[in-house]
Amino acid sequence: MRPRFFGATASIAALGLLASLVTGCGSSGSGGDRTTLRLVAAEYGSSPSTSSKAYWDKLTAAFTAAHPGRTVEVTLYPWADVDREVTRMVEEGNAPDVALMGAYSDFAAQGRLYPASEVLSVRAESNFLPPLAEAGSVRGTLYGLPFVASSRLLFYNKELFDEAGAQPPKTWSDLKAAAEALKAQGVPYPYALPLGPEEAHAEALIWELSNGGGYADDSGGYSIASEQNTRTFRWIRDNLVTPGLTGPVPPAELDRQDAFAAFLRGEVGMLNGYPSLLHEARAKGIEVGTLRMPVSDTLADGQVPPSVGVADWMMAFKHEDNRELTSDFLEFVYEDEHLNEFAGRYHLLPSTVTATQTSEDAAADPSREQFLTALRGARLYPVSEPSWLQVSNIIKRNIGKAVAPSADPKAVLEDIARQAQQAARKK
């Protein structure tokens, strides 16, 4: 999900974890049907002990046992590299059979991917959570198969709130009041606002949605410089940044991981987070409250905007002799027990209806159900737009400028919108 949003990882290559894992040495069969499947996947772990290698070793061994004569070769890349490496393979005519990464739509637009209907059973294709299936579809056809996902909730440090006499916020005005009380109590980051280049597009979308905005309009086109979005960033500038309620680091320079680290040190009153951060905070003894992102006061009359959801995508590349093998493998991967094992390992959410219903973590942890509820009605990035990967990078590099005390949010958003339109025209 670093992207990246989910606990995207430190450079695994530096840890010596860039690996090619082979669970057999099959070759093309005499009938032309492939017997060895090549999977390229993002590394979700942050150390040798948490590497995804252990999961894929176990799963591919089980797949081979269930499908004698068929094997899987897995190559792991850090999140920072996987999209680029798969793109390179495709351009060199050496695309893998299956890839797990952060974007799919550019390959779909090039006609390189199997639609889900050709590699999944009807039951498996219809089992994805609706918001994820919608985000994985291009003109009504599912190409991006959601694997694991996450939603965002507002986290608040209950101890800091109690010491400051602050109340959990429901509206932007409430959030500002809580931040003021926290600042008066000496909390370094009353509200941590990570609009630095690591993942600014996530924090920005959370705020945009809470005021009825977003990145795309109903027709699917970009609406980055909409009036709602302009009002959102003007409010953040005037009510949080200028009064010094977002901490000592300017939002445009504060990355998500740094904000999360400050939260785990007990220096942050509020920030938007996802399940893995909640797990880490509890492990450190921090009592965390979770709630939906407060809404703007103009939407406070019962209107509930969607939460932000993020997913990572499986995609099946077309090759002359691989459809049957790819289909068998994907059906195996998306069995509830396998999907839940991966999601539980990294404190993420499974992408299917049946897996969320059978998740032991959800039953044991009420807050996990809160994340699942948010995900079921979430809004995702416009990932079906082939230019989204480039546009998201434009947003990450520039959106923090919109909340600087001397900034003109409208001018910043219009500049981003112009660059987004140029990127879209090139695709």
Tab-separated table of C-alpha atoms in Angstrom:
chain	number	residue	atom	x	y	z
A	1	MET	CA	0.000	0.000	0.000
A	2	ARG	CA	4.690	3.591	-0.024
A	3	PRO	CA	3.001	3.797	-1.634
A	4	ARG	CA	3.548	4.953	-0.677
A	5	PHE	CA	0.731	4.693	1.839
A	6	PHE	CA	1.132	1.593	3.443
A	7	GLY	CA	4.239	1.147	5.265
A	8	ALA	CA	6.200	1.443	2.119
A	9	THR	CA	9.541	0.242	3.029
A	10	ALA	CA	13.069	1.353	3.518
A	11	SER	CA	15.397	0.444	0.708
A	12	ILE	CA	15.474	-3.300	0.970
A	13	ALA	CA	18.294	-3.427	-1.521
A	14	ALA	CA	20.475	-1.751	1.057
A	15	LEU	CA	19.572	-4.532	3.448
A	16	GLY	CA	20.564	-7.175	0.956
A	17	LEU	CA	16.991	-8.342	0.493
A	18	LEU	CA	16.601	-7.824	-3.210
A	19	ALA	CA	15.986	-11.443	-4.053
A	20	SER	CA	15.013	-13.846	-6.724
A	21	LEU	CA	13.191	-16.749	-5.155
A	22	VAL	CA	12.794	-19.905	-7.172
A	23	THR	CA	10.541	-22.705	-5.955
A	24	GLY	CA	11.252	-24.954	-8.909
A	25	CYS	CA	12.952	-25.049	-12.266
A	26	GLY	CA	10.212	-25.761	-14.761
A	27	SER	CA	10.263	-24.765	-18.391
A	28	SER	CA	7.831	-24.375	-21.223
A	29	GLY	CA	5.810	-27.551	-21.667
A	30	SER	CA	5.760	-29.477	-24.900
A	31	GLY	CA	2.231	-28.301	-25.546
A	32	GLY	CA	3.270	-24.662	-25.330
A	33	ASP	CA	1.749	-24.108	-21.866
A	34	ARG	CA	4.135	-22.468	-19.434
A	35	THR	CA	5.080	-24.488	-16.344
A	36	THR	CA	7.048	-21.764	-14.539
A	37	LEU	CA	5.343	-18.496	-13.657
A	38	ARG	CA	7.372	-15.327	-13.118
A	39	LEU	CA	6.073	-13.002	-10.398
A	40	VAL	CA	7.617	-9.602	-9.666
A	41	ALA	CA	6.425	-8.150	-6.359
A	42	ALA	CA	7.061	-5.195	-4.106
A	43	GLU	CA	8.901	-5.910	-0.862
A	44	TYR	CA	6.623	-5.023	2.047
A	45	GLY	CA	9.092	-5.728	4.827
A	46	SER	CA	11.473	-3.225	6.356
A	47	SER	CA	14.149	-5.635	7.604
A	48	PRO	CA	15.337	-9.184	6.931
A	49	SER	CA	13.055	-10.481	9.673
A	50	THR	CA	9.963	-8.895	8.114
A	51	SER	CA	10.772	-9.532	4.445
A	52	SER	CA	7.979	-10.741	2.185
A	53	LYS	CA	10.281	-13.590	1.140
A	54	ALA	CA	8.960	-15.857	3.892
A	55	TYR	CA	5.368	-15.402	2.722
A	56	TRP	CA	6.102	-16.052	-0.935
A	57	ASP	CA	8.307	-19.046	-0.117
A	58	LYS	CA	5.453	-20.646	1.792
A	59	LEU	CA	2.751	-19.760	-0.733
A	60	THR	CA	4.659	-20.845	-3.825
A	61	ALA	CA	5.647	-24.145	-2.192
A	62	ALA	CA	1.981	-24.765	-1.401
A	63	PHE	CA	1.009	-23.851	-4.973
A	64	THR	CA	3.519	-26.314	-6.405
A	65	ALA	CA	2.269	-29.041	-4.063
A	66	ALA	CA	-1.293	-28.408	-5.232
A	67	HIS	CA	-0.254	-28.172	-8.905
A	68	PRO	CA	2.485	-30.765	-9.501
A	69	GLY	CA	4.874	-29.827	-12.282
A	70	ARG	CA	4.133	-26.101	-11.963
A	71	THR	CA	6.484	-23.719	-10.216
A	72	VAL	CA	6.786	-20.018	-9.427
A	73	GLU	CA	9.817	-17.746	-9.632
A	74	VAL	CA	9.487	-14.617	-7.469
A	75	THR	CA	11.599	-11.475	-7.671
A	76	LEU	CA	11.253	-8.828	-4.954
A	77	TYR	CA	12.070	-5.138	-5.389
A	78	PRO	CA	11.812	-2.268	-2.897
A	79	TRP	CA	8.766	-0.060	-3.322
A	80	ALA	CA	11.007	2.730	-4.547
A	81	ASP	CA	12.126	0.566	-7.474
A	82	VAL	CA	9.389	-1.892	-8.385
A	83	ASP	CA	7.308	0.288	-10.724
A	84	ARG	CA	10.412	1.362	-12.630
A	85	GLU	CA	11.790	-2.170	-12.858
A	86	VAL	CA	8.549	-3.651	-14.187
A	87	THR	CA	8.285	-0.821	-16.715
A	88	ARG	CA	11.837	-1.584	-17.840
A	89	MET	CA	11.018	-5.285	-18.249
A	90	VAL	CA	7.959	-4.469	-20.316
A	91	GLU	CA	9.884	-2.077	-22.554
A	92	GLU	CA	12.550	-4.744	-23.092
A	93	GLY	CA	9.913	-7.288	-24.113
A	94	ASN	CA	10.470	-9.325	-20.962
A	95	ALA	CA	7.327	-8.632	-18.930
A	96	PRO	CA	6.667	-10.943	-15.982
A	97	ASP	CA	3.555	-13.095	-15.936
A	98	VAL	CA	2.217	-11.367	-12.827
A	99	ALA	CA	3.296	-8.179	-11.042
A	100	LEU	CA	2.335	-6.750	-7.643
A	101	MET	CA	2.985	-3.009	-7.479
A	102	GLY	CA	1.379	0.401	-7.129
A	103	ALA	CA	0.033	1.182	-10.620
A	104	TYR	CA	-1.551	-0.767	-13.443
A	105	SER	CA	-3.415	1.577	-15.786
A	106	ASP	CA	-0.544	2.498	-18.098
A	107	PHE	CA	-0.057	-1.193	-18.944
A	108	ALA	CA	-3.809	-1.639	-19.385
A	109	ALA	CA	-3.899	1.306	-21.790
A	110	GLN	CA	-1.147	-0.373	-23.825
A	111	GLY	CA	-3.243	-3.543	-24.106
A	112	ARG	CA	-0.659	-5.618	-22.241
A	113	LEU	CA	-2.868	-6.966	-19.438
A	114	TYR	CA	-5.446	-9.728	-19.263
A	115	PRO	CA	-8.839	-8.519	-18.090
A	116	ALA	CA	-9.875	-10.220	-14.865
A	117	SER	CA	-12.578	-12.145	-16.699
A	118	GLU	CA	-9.887	-14.097	-18.579
A	119	VAL	CA	-7.814	-15.146	-15.557
A	120	LEU	CA	-10.280	-15.322	-12.652
A	121	SER	CA	-13.469	-17.262	-12.061
A	122	VAL	CA	-16.710	-15.311	-11.887
A	123	ARG	CA	-16.780	-15.893	-8.140
A	124	ALA	CA	-13.264	-14.547	-7.616
A	125	GLU	CA	-13.792	-11.530	-9.861
A	126	SER	CA	-17.026	-10.557	-8.109
A	127	ASN	CA	-15.477	-10.978	-4.641
A	128	PHE	CA	-13.444	-7.744	-4.574
A	129	LEU	CA	-14.711	-4.924	-2.359
A	130	PRO	CA	-16.679	-2.561	-4.634
A	131	PRO	CA	-14.570	0.612	-4.186
A	132	LEU	CA	-11.433	-1.371	-4.977
A	133	ALA	CA	-12.959	-3.077	-8.008
A	134	GLU	CA	-14.104	0.296	-9.303
A	135	ALA	CA	-10.617	1.759	-8.918
A	136	GLY	CA	-9.130	-1.268	-10.664
A	137	SER	CA	-11.386	-0.930	-13.691
A	138	VAL	CA	-10.901	0.947	-16.949
A	139	ARG	CA	-14.144	1.718	-18.791
A	140	GLY	CA	-15.927	-0.987	-16.827
A	141	THR	CA	-13.328	-3.732	-17.320
A	142	LEU	CA	-11.278	-4.915	-14.337
A	143	TYR	CA	-7.537	-5.012	-15.041
A	144	GLY	CA	-5.989	-4.028	-11.692
A	145	LEU	CA	-6.666	-6.807	-9.192
A	146	PRO	CA	-6.631	-5.278	-5.696
A	147	PHE	CA	-4.411	-7.306	-3.375
A	148	VAL	CA	-4.157	-5.583	-0.001
A	149	ALA	CA	-5.561	-2.222	0.939
A	150	SER	CA	-5.776	0.370	3.663
A	151	SER	CA	-8.026	3.209	4.712
A	152	ARG	CA	-7.189	6.306	6.708
A	153	LEU	CA	-8.568	7.452	10.034
A	154	LEU	CA	-7.684	10.397	12.254
A	155	PHE	CA	-5.504	9.230	15.157
A	156	TYR	CA	-5.272	11.165	18.393
A	157	ASN	CA	-3.098	10.600	21.436
A	158	LYS	CA	-5.574	10.126	24.276
A	159	GLU	CA	-3.090	11.002	27.013
A	160	LEU	CA	-2.140	14.286	25.353
A	161	PHE	CA	-5.804	15.095	24.764
A	162	ASP	CA	-6.646	14.440	28.415
A	163	GLU	CA	-3.763	16.614	29.630
A	164	ALA	CA	-4.869	19.440	27.315
A	165	GLY	CA	-8.579	19.064	28.081
A	166	ALA	CA	-9.194	18.643	24.344
A	167	GLN	CA	-12.169	16.862	22.812
A	168	PRO	CA	-12.082	14.449	19.831
A	169	PRO	CA	-12.978	16.603	16.815
A	170	LYS	CA	-15.918	16.104	14.484
A	171	THR	CA	-15.502	19.273	12.401
A	172	TRP	CA	-12.617	21.397	11.198
A	173	SER	CA	-13.462	23.980	13.872
A	174	ASP	CA	-13.274	21.255	16.497
A	175	LEU	CA	-9.910	20.151	15.110
A	176	LYS	CA	-8.561	23.692	15.307
A	177	ALA	CA	-9.797	24.073	18.895
A	178	ALA	CA	-8.167	20.792	19.902
A	179	ALA	CA	-4.922	21.825	18.207
A	180	GLU	CA	-4.919	25.132	20.069
A	181	ALA	CA	-5.400	23.344	23.406
A	182	LEU	CA	-2.599	20.917	22.577
A	183	LYS	CA	-0.251	23.741	21.605
A	184	ALA	CA	-1.012	25.543	24.868
A	185	GLN	CA	-0.017	22.357	26.664
A	186	GLY	CA	3.351	22.335	24.852
A	187	VAL	CA	2.686	19.496	22.383
A	188	PRO	CA	5.290	19.913	19.579
A	189	TYR	CA	2.940	18.837	16.764
A	190	PRO	CA	-0.679	19.587	17.687
A	191	TYR	CA	-1.710	18.392	14.212
A	192	ALA	CA	0.999	16.758	12.095
A	193	LEU	CA	0.466	17.758	8.443
A	194	PRO	CA	2.806	15.675	6.232
A	195	LEU	CA	2.716	17.410	2.855
A	196	GLY	CA	6.323	16.570	2.079
A	197	PRO	CA	7.186	14.718	-1.133
A	198	GLU	CA	6.997	11.201	0.327
A	199	GLU	CA	3.208	10.935	0.346
A	200	ALA	CA	1.661	14.383	0.212
A	201	HIS	CA	-0.974	13.231	-2.255
A	202	ALA	CA	-2.598	11.082	0.458
A	203	GLU	CA	-2.818	13.788	3.126
A	204	ALA	CA	-4.049	16.295	0.546
A	205	LEU	CA	-6.829	13.996	-0.652
A	206	ILE	CA	-7.989	13.347	2.917
A	207	TRP	CA	-8.514	17.067	3.401
A	208	GLU	CA	-10.053	17.593	-0.046
A	209	LEU	CA	-12.648	14.865	0.481
A	210	SER	CA	-13.592	16.246	3.878
A	211	ASN	CA	-14.720	19.436	2.117
A	212	GLY	CA	-16.521	17.801	-0.809
A	213	GLY	CA	-13.571	18.001	-3.205
A	214	GLY	CA	-11.071	15.522	-4.588
A	215	TYR	CA	-8.698	14.934	-7.473
A	216	ALA	CA	-11.241	13.940	-10.117
A	217	ASP	CA	-14.729	15.087	-11.069
A	218	ASP	CA	-17.725	12.906	-11.923
A	219	SER	CA	-16.611	12.653	-15.552
A	220	GLY	CA	-13.254	11.216	-14.494
A	221	GLY	CA	-11.191	14.273	-15.430
A	222	TYR	CA	-8.793	15.935	-13.017
A	223	SER	CA	-10.331	18.654	-10.831
A	224	ILE	CA	-7.300	19.558	-8.762
A	225	ALA	CA	-7.894	23.328	-8.861
A	226	SER	CA	-11.615	23.174	-8.032
A	227	GLU	CA	-13.181	25.822	-5.841
A	228	GLN	CA	-13.706	23.279	-3.041
A	229	ASN	CA	-10.029	22.328	-3.065
A	230	THR	CA	-8.952	25.957	-3.121
A	231	ARG	CA	-11.102	26.696	-0.064
A	232	THR	CA	-9.666	23.640	1.674
A	233	PHE	CA	-6.034	24.662	1.359
A	234	ARG	CA	-6.839	28.286	2.181
A	235	TRP	CA	-8.483	27.112	5.435
A	236	ILE	CA	-5.497	24.911	6.316
A	237	ARG	CA	-3.112	27.804	5.638
A	238	ASP	CA	-5.075	30.328	7.703
A	239	ASN	CA	-6.259	28.145	10.577
A	240	LEU	CA	-3.506	25.582	11.136
A	241	VAL	CA	-0.213	26.530	9.481
A	242	THR	CA	-0.091	30.294	10.059
A	243	PRO	CA	-1.028	29.992	13.773
A	244	GLY	CA	1.726	27.428	14.257
A	245	LEU	CA	-0.534	24.446	14.977
A	246	THR	CA	1.257	22.016	12.633
A	247	GLY	CA	4.604	21.846	14.417
A	248	PRO	CA	8.173	23.037	13.919
A	249	VAL	CA	8.679	21.522	10.447
A	250	PRO	CA	6.948	23.271	7.516
A	251	PRO	CA	4.282	20.930	6.079
A	252	ALA	CA	5.962	20.948	2.649
A	253	GLU	CA	9.081	19.476	4.306
A	254	LEU	CA	7.388	17.000	6.658
A	255	ASP	CA	7.298	13.469	5.246
A	256	ARG	CA	4.865	10.825	6.397
A	257	GLN	CA	7.469	8.586	8.008
A	258	ASP	CA	8.849	11.512	10.001
A	259	ALA	CA	5.343	12.424	11.161
A	260	PHE	CA	4.692	8.809	12.142
A	261	ALA	CA	7.989	8.645	14.038
A	262	ALA	CA	7.059	11.798	15.966
A	263	PHE	CA	3.675	10.251	16.798
A	264	LEU	CA	5.406	7.152	18.156
A	265	ARG	CA	7.609	9.411	20.316
A	266	GLY	CA	4.490	10.975	21.849
A	267	GLU	CA	5.089	14.362	20.188
A	268	VAL	CA	1.954	14.484	18.004
A	269	GLY	CA	-1.565	15.204	19.154
A	270	MET	CA	-3.356	14.299	15.904
A	271	LEU	CA	-2.520	12.908	12.489
A	272	ASN	CA	-4.026	10.715	9.804
A	273	GLY	CA	-2.858	7.109	9.994
A	274	TYR	CA	-3.515	3.560	8.903
A	275	PRO	CA	-3.617	0.150	10.641
A	276	SER	CA	0.108	-0.596	10.796
A	277	LEU	CA	0.803	2.694	12.620
A	278	LEU	CA	-1.931	1.869	15.130
A	279	HIS	CA	-0.262	-1.503	15.752
A	280	GLU	CA	3.126	0.140	16.312
A	281	ALA	CA	1.685	2.771	18.648
A	282	ARG	CA	-0.053	0.170	20.791
A	283	ALA	CA	3.166	-1.834	20.979
A	284	LYS	CA	4.807	1.264	22.496
A	285	GLY	CA	2.021	1.701	25.029
A	286	ILE	CA	0.466	4.746	23.384
A	287	GLU	CA	-3.296	4.915	23.866
A	288	VAL	CA	-4.729	5.942	20.515
A	289	GLY	CA	-8.210	7.115	19.644
A	290	THR	CA	-9.428	6.707	16.068
A	291	LEU	CA	-12.228	8.460	14.238
A	292	ARG	CA	-13.239	9.542	10.764
A	293	MET	CA	-11.577	12.644	9.404
A	294	PRO	CA	-13.468	15.714	10.689
A	295	VAL	CA	-15.483	17.486	8.025
A	296	SER	CA	-15.523	21.141	7.076
A	297	ASP	CA	-18.134	23.158	8.916
A	298	THR	CA	-20.065	23.653	5.688
A	299	LEU	CA	-20.557	19.868	5.519
A	300	ALA	CA	-21.338	19.367	9.192
A	301	ASP	CA	-25.099	18.943	8.700
A	302	GLY	CA	-25.020	15.152	8.449
A	303	GLN	CA	-23.146	14.837	5.176
A	304	VAL	CA	-20.479	12.122	5.468
A	305	PRO	CA	-17.774	12.321	2.782
A	306	PRO	CA	-15.810	9.194	1.831
A	307	SER	CA	-12.598	8.224	3.553
A	308	VAL	CA	-9.383	7.770	1.601
A	309	GLY	CA	-8.611	4.237	0.541
A	310	VAL	CA	-5.402	2.921	-0.973
A	311	ALA	CA	-4.730	-0.411	-2.664
A	312	ASP	CA	-1.828	-2.236	-4.247
A	313	TRP	CA	-2.461	-4.072	-7.481
A	314	MET	CA	-1.866	-7.486	-8.976
A	315	MET	CA	-1.822	-7.501	-12.781
A	316	ALA	CA	-1.523	-10.341	-15.262
A	317	PHE	CA	0.568	-9.691	-18.376
A	318	LYS	CA	-0.446	-11.308	-21.631
A	319	HIS	CA	1.897	-13.938	-23.042
A	320	GLU	CA	1.126	-16.480	-25.709
A	321	ASP	CA	1.422	-19.493	-23.434
A	322	ASN	CA	0.706	-18.332	-19.884
A	323	ARG	CA	-3.026	-17.748	-19.409
A	324	GLU	CA	-3.894	-21.110	-17.828
A	325	LEU	CA	-0.927	-21.053	-15.453
A	326	THR	CA	-1.589	-17.428	-14.523
A	327	SER	CA	-5.239	-18.175	-13.857
A	328	ASP	CA	-4.421	-21.108	-11.578
A	329	PHE	CA	-1.907	-19.027	-9.646
A	330	LEU	CA	-4.196	-16.027	-9.149
A	331	GLU	CA	-7.085	-18.211	-7.999
A	332	PHE	CA	-4.702	-19.688	-5.428
A	333	VAL	CA	-3.364	-16.306	-4.260
A	334	TYR	CA	-6.862	-14.914	-3.718
A	335	GLU	CA	-8.037	-17.736	-1.468
A	336	ASP	CA	-9.119	-16.223	1.859
A	337	GLU	CA	-6.450	-17.896	3.985
A	338	HIS	CA	-3.607	-16.732	1.755
A	339	LEU	CA	-4.880	-13.171	1.426
A	340	ASN	CA	-5.536	-12.873	5.152
A	341	GLU	CA	-2.103	-14.235	6.004
A	342	PHE	CA	-0.388	-11.536	3.939
A	343	ALA	CA	-2.682	-8.750	5.182
A	344	GLY	CA	-2.218	-9.819	8.795
A	345	ARG	CA	1.553	-10.006	8.424
A	346	TYR	CA	1.719	-6.311	7.493
A	347	HIS	CA	-1.356	-5.039	9.368
A	348	LEU	CA	-3.183	-4.187	6.170
A	349	LEU	CA	-6.692	-5.006	4.984
A	350	PRO	CA	-7.610	-7.840	2.610
A	351	SER	CA	-9.223	-6.788	-0.653
A	352	THR	CA	-12.106	-9.248	-0.904
A	353	VAL	CA	-15.510	-9.525	0.712
A	354	THR	CA	-15.025	-13.064	2.002
A	355	ALA	CA	-11.509	-12.437	3.328
A	356	THR	CA	-12.671	-9.443	5.352
A	357	GLN	CA	-15.471	-11.567	6.786
A	358	THR	CA	-13.106	-14.340	7.870
A	359	SER	CA	-10.234	-12.140	9.079
A	360	GLU	CA	-9.262	-13.164	12.608
A	361	ASP	CA	-7.640	-9.772	13.144
A	362	ALA	CA	-10.943	-8.017	12.472
A	363	ALA	CA	-12.731	-10.174	15.022
A	364	ALA	CA	-10.069	-9.565	17.670
A	365	ASP	CA	-9.645	-5.826	17.112
A	366	PRO	CA	-12.669	-3.478	17.022
A	367	SER	CA	-10.589	-0.682	15.475
A	368	ARG	CA	-9.825	-2.962	12.519
A	369	GLU	CA	-13.527	-3.129	11.790
A	370	GLN	CA	-13.509	0.677	11.828
A	371	PHE	CA	-10.855	0.650	9.096
A	372	LEU	CA	-12.804	-1.952	7.129
A	373	THR	CA	-15.981	0.123	7.377
A	374	ALA	CA	-14.091	3.140	6.085
A	375	LEU	CA	-12.619	1.081	3.245
A	376	ARG	CA	-16.014	-0.213	2.115
A	377	GLY	CA	-17.091	3.346	1.348
A	378	ALA	CA	-13.701	4.787	0.479
A	379	ARG	CA	-12.562	6.944	-2.417
A	380	LEU	CA	-9.294	5.861	-4.012
A	381	TYR	CA	-6.836	7.777	-6.132
A	382	PRO	CA	-7.807	8.008	-9.826
A	383	VAL	CA	-5.506	5.072	-10.589
A	384	SER	CA	-7.442	4.063	-13.704
A	385	GLU	CA	-6.121	7.200	-15.406
A	386	PRO	CA	-2.884	6.201	-17.236
A	387	SER	CA	-1.243	9.507	-16.307
A	388	TRP	CA	-1.917	9.106	-12.574
A	389	LEU	CA	1.561	7.885	-11.658
A	390	GLN	CA	3.093	11.013	-13.184
A	391	VAL	CA	0.368	13.300	-11.820
A	392	SER	CA	0.722	11.898	-8.304
A	393	ASN	CA	4.428	12.732	-8.415
A	394	ILE	CA	3.582	16.287	-9.486
A	395	ILE	CA	1.186	16.589	-6.554
A	396	LYS	CA	3.710	15.168	-4.088
A	397	ARG	CA	6.371	17.672	-5.121
A	398	ASN	CA	4.140	20.733	-5.123
A	399	ILE	CA	0.989	20.506	-3.008
A	400	GLY	CA	2.783	21.479	0.208
A	401	LYS	CA	3.431	24.914	-1.271
A	402	ALA	CA	-0.313	25.642	-1.148
A	403	VAL	CA	-0.380	25.975	2.643
A	404	ALA	CA	2.720	28.120	3.208
A	405	PRO	CA	1.749	31.288	5.130
A	406	SER	CA	2.665	33.514	2.164
A	407	ALA	CA	1.162	31.215	-0.491
A	408	ASP	CA	-1.748	31.752	-2.849
A	409	PRO	CA	-3.432	28.316	-2.752
A	410	LYS	CA	-5.395	28.978	-5.927
A	411	ALA	CA	-2.256	29.782	-7.930
A	412	VAL	CA	-0.442	26.690	-6.610
A	413	LEU	CA	-3.371	24.394	-7.431
A	414	GLU	CA	-3.798	25.884	-10.890
A	415	ASP	CA	-0.116	25.287	-11.630
A	416	ILE	CA	-0.444	21.647	-10.542
A	417	ALA	CA	-3.609	21.318	-12.646
A	418	ARG	CA	-1.809	22.627	-15.751
A	419	GLN	CA	0.959	20.082	-15.306
A	420	ALA	CA	-1.613	17.322	-14.766
A	421	GLN	CA	-3.413	18.233	-17.973
A	422	GLN	CA	-0.142	18.160	-19.900
A	423	ALA	CA	0.644	14.718	-18.485
A	424	ALA	CA	-2.814	13.420	-19.388
A	425	ARG	CA	-2.520	14.651	-22.981
A	426	LYS	CA	0.722	12.695	-23.423
A	427	LYS	CA	-0.887	9.383	-22.463
